[in-house]
Every structure is written in structure tokens, then in C-alpha cells.
CSV table of C-alpha atoms in Angstrom, one decimal:
chain,number,residue,atom,x,y,z
A,1,MET,CA,-1.3,69.3,-63.8
A,2,THR,CA,-2.1,69.3,-67.5
A,3,PHE,CA,-2.7,66.1,-69.3
A,4,ALA,CA,-1.8,65.6,-73.0
A,5,TRP,CA,-5.4,64.6,-73.8
A,6,LYS,CA,-6.7,67.8,-72.3
A,7,ALA,CA,-4.5,69.8,-74.5
A,8,ALA,CA,-5.9,67.9,-77.5
A,9,GLY,CA,-9.4,69.0,-76.6
A,10,ILE,CA,-10.6,65.7,-75.2
A,11,THR,CA,-13.0,66.0,-72.2
A,12,TYR,CA,-12.5,64.0,-69.0
A,13,ASN,CA,-15.7,62.1,-69.8
A,14,ARG,CA,-14.3,61.1,-73.2
A,15,TYR,CA,-11.0,60.1,-71.6
A,16,LEU,CA,-12.8,57.8,-69.2
A,17,ALA,CA,-14.8,56.3,-72.0
A,18,VAL,CA,-11.7,55.6,-74.1
A,19,ALA,CA,-9.8,54.1,-71.1
A,20,ALA,CA,-12.8,51.9,-70.2
A,21,ARG,CA,-13.2,50.7,-73.8
A,22,VAL,CA,-9.6,49.6,-73.9
A,23,VAL,CA,-9.8,47.8,-70.6
A,24,ARG,CA,-12.9,45.9,-71.8
A,25,ARG,CA,-11.0,44.9,-75.0
A,26,SER,CA,-8.1,43.5,-73.0
A,27,LEU,CA,-10.1,40.9,-71.1
A,28,LYS,CA,-9.9,37.2,-71.8
A,29,ASP,CA,-12.2,36.4,-74.7
A,30,ASP,CA,-15.2,34.9,-72.7
A,31,LYS,CA,-15.5,38.0,-70.4
A,32,ARG,CA,-14.6,40.4,-73.1
A,33,LEU,CA,-17.7,39.5,-75.2
A,34,ALA,CA,-20.0,40.0,-72.2
A,35,ALA,CA,-18.3,43.3,-71.3
A,36,GLU,CA,-18.1,44.8,-74.7
A,37,ARG,CA,-21.8,44.6,-75.1
A,38,ARG,CA,-22.0,47.3,-72.4
A,39,GLY,CA,-20.0,49.7,-74.5
A,40,GLU,CA,-22.5,49.7,-77.3
A,41,SER,CA,-25.2,52.3,-77.6
A,42,ASP,CA,-27.6,53.4,-80.3
A,43,LEU,CA,-29.4,56.6,-79.8
A,44,ARG,CA,-30.7,59.0,-82.4
A,45,PHE,CA,-31.8,62.6,-82.1
A,46,ALA,CA,-33.3,65.4,-84.2
A,47,LYS,CA,-33.2,69.1,-83.6
A,48,TRP,CA,-36.5,70.9,-83.9
A,49,SER,CA,-36.7,74.5,-85.1
A,50,ASN,CA,-39.8,76.6,-86.1
A,51,GLY,CA,-42.1,73.6,-85.4
A,52,LYS,CA,-40.3,71.4,-87.9
A,53,GLN,CA,-38.2,68.3,-87.2
A,54,GLY,CA,-34.7,68.5,-88.6
A,55,ASP,CA,-32.5,65.6,-89.7
A,56,VAL,CA,-32.4,62.5,-87.5
A,57,LYS,CA,-28.8,61.9,-86.6
A,58,ASN,CA,-27.0,59.2,-84.7
A,59,LEU,CA,-25.8,60.6,-81.3
A,60,ALA,CA,-22.5,58.7,-81.3
A,61,ASP,CA,-21.6,60.0,-84.8
A,62,ALA,CA,-22.6,63.5,-83.9
A,63,ASN,CA,-20.5,63.3,-80.7
A,64,ALA,CA,-17.5,62.1,-82.6
A,65,ALA,CA,-17.8,64.9,-85.1
A,66,ALA,CA,-18.1,67.4,-82.3
A,67,ALA,CA,-15.1,65.9,-80.5
A,68,VAL,CA,-13.0,66.2,-83.7
A,69,ALA,CA,-14.1,69.9,-84.1
A,70,SER,CA,-13.2,70.5,-80.4
A,71,ALA,CA,-9.8,68.8,-80.8
A,72,ALA,CA,-9.0,70.9,-83.9
A,73,THR,CA,-9.5,74.1,-81.8
A,74,GLY,CA,-7.7,72.7,-78.8
A,75,GLY,CA,-10.9,72.6,-76.7
A,76,GLN,CA,-11.4,76.4,-76.9
B,1,MET,CA,-0.6,53.9,15.1
B,2,ASN,CA,2.0,52.8,12.6
B,3,SER,CA,-0.3,50.5,10.7
B,4,LEU,CA,-2.9,53.3,10.4
B,5,ARG,CA,-0.3,55.5,8.8
B,6,ILE,CA,0.5,52.8,6.2
B,7,ALA,CA,-3.2,52.4,5.4
B,8,ARG,CA,-3.7,56.1,4.9
B,9,ALA,CA,-0.6,56.2,2.6
B,10,ALA,CA,-2.0,53.3,0.6
B,11,LEU,CA,-5.3,55.1,0.3
B,12,ARG,CA,-3.6,58.1,-1.1
B,13,VAL,CA,-1.7,56.0,-3.7
B,14,ARG,CA,-4.9,54.4,-4.8
B,15,SER,CA,-6.8,57.6,-5.2
B,16,ALA,CA,-3.9,58.9,-7.4
B,17,ALA,CA,-4.1,55.7,-9.4
B,18,VAL,CA,-7.9,56.2,-10.0
B,19,ARG,CA,-7.3,59.8,-11.2
B,20,THR,CA,-4.8,58.7,-13.8
B,21,THR,CA,-6.9,55.8,-15.2
B,22,GLN,CA,-9.8,58.2,-15.7
B,23,GLN,CA,-7.7,60.1,-18.2
B,24,CYS,CA,-6.8,57.0,-20.2
B,25,ARG,CA,-8.7,55.7,-23.1
B,26,GLY,CA,-10.8,52.6,-22.4
B,27,TYR,CA,-11.3,49.6,-24.6
B,28,ALA,CA,-14.8,50.6,-25.5
B,29,GLU,CA,-13.7,53.7,-27.4
B,30,ALA,CA,-10.7,52.1,-29.0
B,31,VAL,CA,-10.2,53.5,-32.6
B,32,PRO,CA,-10.9,51.0,-35.4
B,33,ASP,CA,-7.9,49.6,-37.2
B,34,LYS,CA,-9.8,48.5,-40.3
B,35,ILE,CA,-11.0,50.5,-43.3
B,36,LYS,CA,-14.6,50.1,-44.4
B,37,LEU,CA,-14.1,49.8,-48.1
B,38,SER,CA,-16.7,50.1,-50.8
B,39,LEU,CA,-15.6,49.4,-54.4
B,40,SER,CA,-18.3,49.7,-57.0
B,41,LEU,CA,-18.7,50.1,-60.7
B,42,PRO,CA,-21.6,51.8,-62.6
B,43,HIS,CA,-22.6,48.6,-64.2
B,44,GLN,CA,-22.8,46.6,-61.1
B,45,PRO,CA,-24.2,48.8,-58.3
B,46,HIS,CA,-26.8,46.0,-57.5
B,47,PRO,CA,-26.6,42.2,-57.8
B,48,PRO,CA,-24.5,40.4,-58.9
B,49,GLN,CA,-22.7,42.6,-56.3
B,50,PRO,CA,-20.4,45.5,-56.0
B,51,ILE,CA,-16.8,44.2,-55.6
B,52,TYR,CA,-16.8,45.4,-52.0
B,53,LYS,CA,-19.7,46.7,-49.9
B,54,SER,CA,-18.6,48.3,-46.6
B,55,GLN,CA,-16.2,45.5,-46.0
B,56,ASP,CA,-13.5,45.7,-43.3
B,57,VAL,CA,-10.1,45.6,-44.9
B,58,VAL,CA,-6.6,46.3,-43.6
B,59,GLN,CA,-5.0,48.3,-46.4
B,60,VAL,CA,-5.7,49.6,-49.9
B,61,ASN,CA,-2.9,50.4,-52.3
B,62,MET,CA,-3.9,52.4,-55.3
B,63,THR,CA,-2.4,54.3,-58.3
B,64,ALA,CA,-3.6,57.9,-58.0
B,65,HIS,CA,-2.6,60.7,-60.4
B,66,SER,CA,-0.6,62.2,-57.5
B,67,GLY,CA,1.3,59.0,-57.1
B,68,VAL,CA,1.1,55.4,-55.8
B,69,MET,CA,-0.3,55.4,-52.3
B,70,GLY,CA,-1.2,53.0,-49.6
B,71,VAL,CA,-4.2,53.8,-47.3
B,72,LEU,CA,-4.5,52.4,-43.7
B,73,ALA,CA,-7.2,53.0,-41.1
B,74,ASN,CA,-7.6,56.6,-39.8
B,75,HIS,CA,-6.2,58.2,-42.9
B,76,VAL,CA,-6.9,61.9,-43.3
B,77,PRO,CA,-9.9,62.6,-45.5
B,78,ALA,CA,-8.9,63.0,-49.1
B,79,ILE,CA,-10.2,62.7,-52.7
B,80,GLU,CA,-7.8,61.1,-55.2
B,81,GLN,CA,-8.2,60.9,-58.9
B,82,LEU,CA,-7.2,57.4,-60.0
B,83,ALA,CA,-5.0,56.7,-62.9
B,84,PRO,CA,-5.6,53.6,-64.9
B,85,GLY,CA,-3.9,51.0,-62.7
B,86,VAL,CA,-4.0,48.4,-60.1
B,87,VAL,CA,-5.8,48.7,-56.8
B,88,GLU,CA,-4.6,46.2,-54.3
B,89,VAL,CA,-6.8,45.4,-51.3
B,90,ILE,CA,-5.3,43.6,-48.3
B,91,GLU,CA,-8.1,41.8,-46.6
B,92,GLU,CA,-8.6,40.9,-42.9
B,93,SER,CA,-7.5,37.4,-43.5
B,94,GLY,CA,-4.2,38.7,-44.7
B,95,GLY,CA,-4.7,37.7,-48.3
B,96,SER,CA,-4.6,40.4,-51.0
B,97,LYS,CA,-6.6,40.9,-54.1
B,98,GLN,CA,-5.6,43.0,-57.2
B,99,PHE,CA,-8.0,44.8,-59.5
B,100,PHE,CA,-7.2,46.8,-62.6
B,101,LEU,CA,-9.4,49.9,-62.7
B,102,SER,CA,-9.7,52.0,-65.8
B,103,GLY,CA,-9.9,55.3,-63.9
B,104,GLY,CA,-12.2,57.0,-61.4
B,105,PHE,CA,-12.1,58.4,-57.9
B,106,ALA,CA,-11.3,57.3,-54.4
B,107,VAL,CA,-12.9,59.2,-51.6
B,108,ILE,CA,-11.4,58.7,-48.1
B,109,GLN,CA,-13.9,59.9,-45.4
B,110,PRO,CA,-13.4,60.4,-41.7
B,111,LYS,CA,-13.6,57.3,-39.4
B,112,SER,CA,-11.9,55.0,-41.9
B,113,VAL,CA,-14.6,54.9,-44.5
B,114,MET,CA,-13.4,54.7,-48.1
B,115,SER,CA,-15.2,54.4,-51.4
B,116,ILE,CA,-13.8,53.8,-54.8
B,117,ASN,CA,-15.7,54.4,-58.0
B,118,ALA,CA,-14.4,53.4,-61.4
B,119,VAL,CA,-15.8,53.0,-64.8
B,120,GLU,CA,-14.4,49.5,-65.4
B,121,GLY,CA,-12.6,47.2,-63.1
B,122,PHE,CA,-11.7,43.5,-63.2
B,123,PRO,CA,-9.5,41.2,-61.2
B,124,VAL,CA,-6.0,41.2,-62.7
B,125,GLU,CA,-6.3,37.5,-63.6
B,126,ASP,CA,-9.2,38.2,-66.0
B,127,PHE,CA,-7.0,40.0,-68.5
B,128,SER,CA,-5.4,38.4,-71.5
B,129,PRO,CA,-1.7,39.4,-72.1
B,130,GLU,CA,-2.1,38.5,-75.8
B,131,ASN,CA,-5.1,40.9,-76.3
B,132,VAL,CA,-3.1,43.6,-74.5
B,133,LYS,CA,-0.1,43.0,-76.7
B,134,ALA,CA,-2.2,43.1,-79.9
B,135,GLN,CA,-3.8,46.4,-78.8
B,136,ILE,CA,-0.5,48.0,-78.0
B,137,ASP,CA,0.8,47.3,-81.5
B,138,GLU,CA,-2.4,48.7,-83.0
B,139,ALA,CA,-2.5,51.8,-80.8
B,140,THR,CA,1.2,52.5,-81.4
B,141,LYS,CA,0.5,52.4,-85.2
B,142,VAL,CA,-2.3,55.0,-84.8
B,143,ALA,CA,-0.4,57.2,-82.4
B,144,ASN,CA,2.6,57.4,-84.8
B,145,GLY,CA,0.3,57.6,-87.9
B,146,SER,CA,-1.1,60.6,-89.7
B,147,GLY,CA,-4.7,60.4,-88.4
B,148,SER,CA,-6.7,63.3,-87.0
B,149,GLU,CA,-5.5,64.9,-83.8
B,150,GLN,CA,-8.5,63.4,-82.0
B,151,ASP,CA,-7.5,59.8,-83.1
B,152,ILE,CA,-3.8,60.3,-82.1
B,153,ALA,CA,-4.8,61.7,-78.7
B,154,GLU,CA,-7.2,58.7,-78.1
B,155,ALA,CA,-4.5,56.3,-79.2
B,156,LYS,CA,-2.1,57.9,-76.6
B,157,ILE,CA,-4.7,57.4,-73.9
B,158,GLU,CA,-5.1,53.8,-74.9
B,159,LEU,CA,-1.3,53.3,-74.8
B,160,GLU,CA,-1.1,54.8,-71.3
B,161,VAL,CA,-3.8,52.3,-70.1
B,162,LEU,CA,-2.3,49.4,-72.0
B,163,GLU,CA,1.2,50.0,-70.7
B,164,SER,CA,0.0,50.2,-67.2
B,165,LEU,CA,-2.0,47.0,-67.8
B,166,GLN,CA,1.0,45.2,-69.3
B,167,ALA,CA,3.1,46.1,-66.2
B,168,ALA,CA,0.4,44.8,-63.9
B,169,LEU,CA,0.2,41.4,-65.8
B,170,LYS,CA,3.9,40.7,-65.4
């Protein structure tokens, strides 16, 4: 069975994250605020090469950019 | 002489009866008619509590990608990928509880042991129909818009979840 999101280059992990995010947003407001805090993450990373630290990037932004690149090529 | 013959016939009947009972299943080894269900989410493996922790339940109805299915005790072992949808648990008391899960896996093990893992899951009554409606409008706009392929694909995933959620809330 092929899923439409798979054809668009989205991984199963990303699919689950999107589905979970939308479920959290659909809760009644009091529970939604508590649950949405779980979806937030802030992680930065830097690639080191030749003993020098590269640019510090936000992991979520870098992941989103990689996902767009993956979607453009259909996950190939 | 005559009574002796009757007694011997009775003895023969009884020994035949003993033989047949030995082949029957006794009460002690009766098969369980309940499922031991564990339903846990990554963000609540410990207290407050997983939703179910090896609790005896009668039946579990779930929305798998292969279709909607009901599981009773002594089900064949199976792994099912869950679609975003409702899992209904019929408890020993006869009452039933409905949870909406965002997607995950259900594993049915031998001897009526079942575990369900999902990323997010809440009782159906915790959802707000207004929030669902507002998100459907927004996701529909993105899905029919001219955003990137990634955005459109994600909006379609959201729509799939929201439509299932809206059907569950009715």
C-alpha cells in the first residue's frame, strides 16, 4: 500500500509528527495549551570540519529545509 | 449371582466414564476470555499513568490501516499499523471508553496480551469540535493553495486526521 505522503517524500516519522501536532491542536483549550508545550523543541547544532566549527543552525529549521528538498525529489 | 453381574456392569460403565473425563479440559486450565491491554503514549509512560497497564478488558475495536477491526481474547498474534482514529475499549464492567489516537502500532501477542502505542491519544470528549472545524478550513486552504509540495502533503495529512476526528465527534 502506498500512501500519498510517502510519494511526496515525507517520512513515516514526519507523518506521525504532523498527525500528532494536529491532534494536539484539536483539544479543548485548557488541555491544548498543556499538550502543545510538548510539541516545542529548541535544539541547535553545528557541523565541525578540519577542526573548525561551522555555522550554528537550528535543528528544526534544518530538518524542514531537508524535508522540502526531499519532497522536491520525491524522496529519492 | 444376578446382582453380582449388575455390579460388574456398573463398574465397567464407571471406568469408561473415568477414561472420558481424563480427556476433557478441566476448569484449572480454562482459557482466559479477557485481553490484557496496555495502552501507553511516549509522554506518559510513568505517572500520571499509562491509559491502560495490563488491564483485563473484553474487547478492543480499532482503526488499522488494513481496516476497522475488533479484537477479542485469543486473537491470533498480529501487528497492525493504526490509522488516525478511534480506539474503543470495552471494559470488564461492560462500559466502553473511546480514545482518539494520532497513529501508532497495536501488537497482539499470544495468550491474549495486547499493547497499543501511539504518539498522541486523548479521550474523545477532550476534543473541541470548533477547533477541529477551524483547522479543517485552514488545512483545506493550504491543500488547495500554491504552497510547496511539502506544505500541501502535510496539509493533506492534517485533513485526513481532522476528518477522522470530526467523524468521531459526531
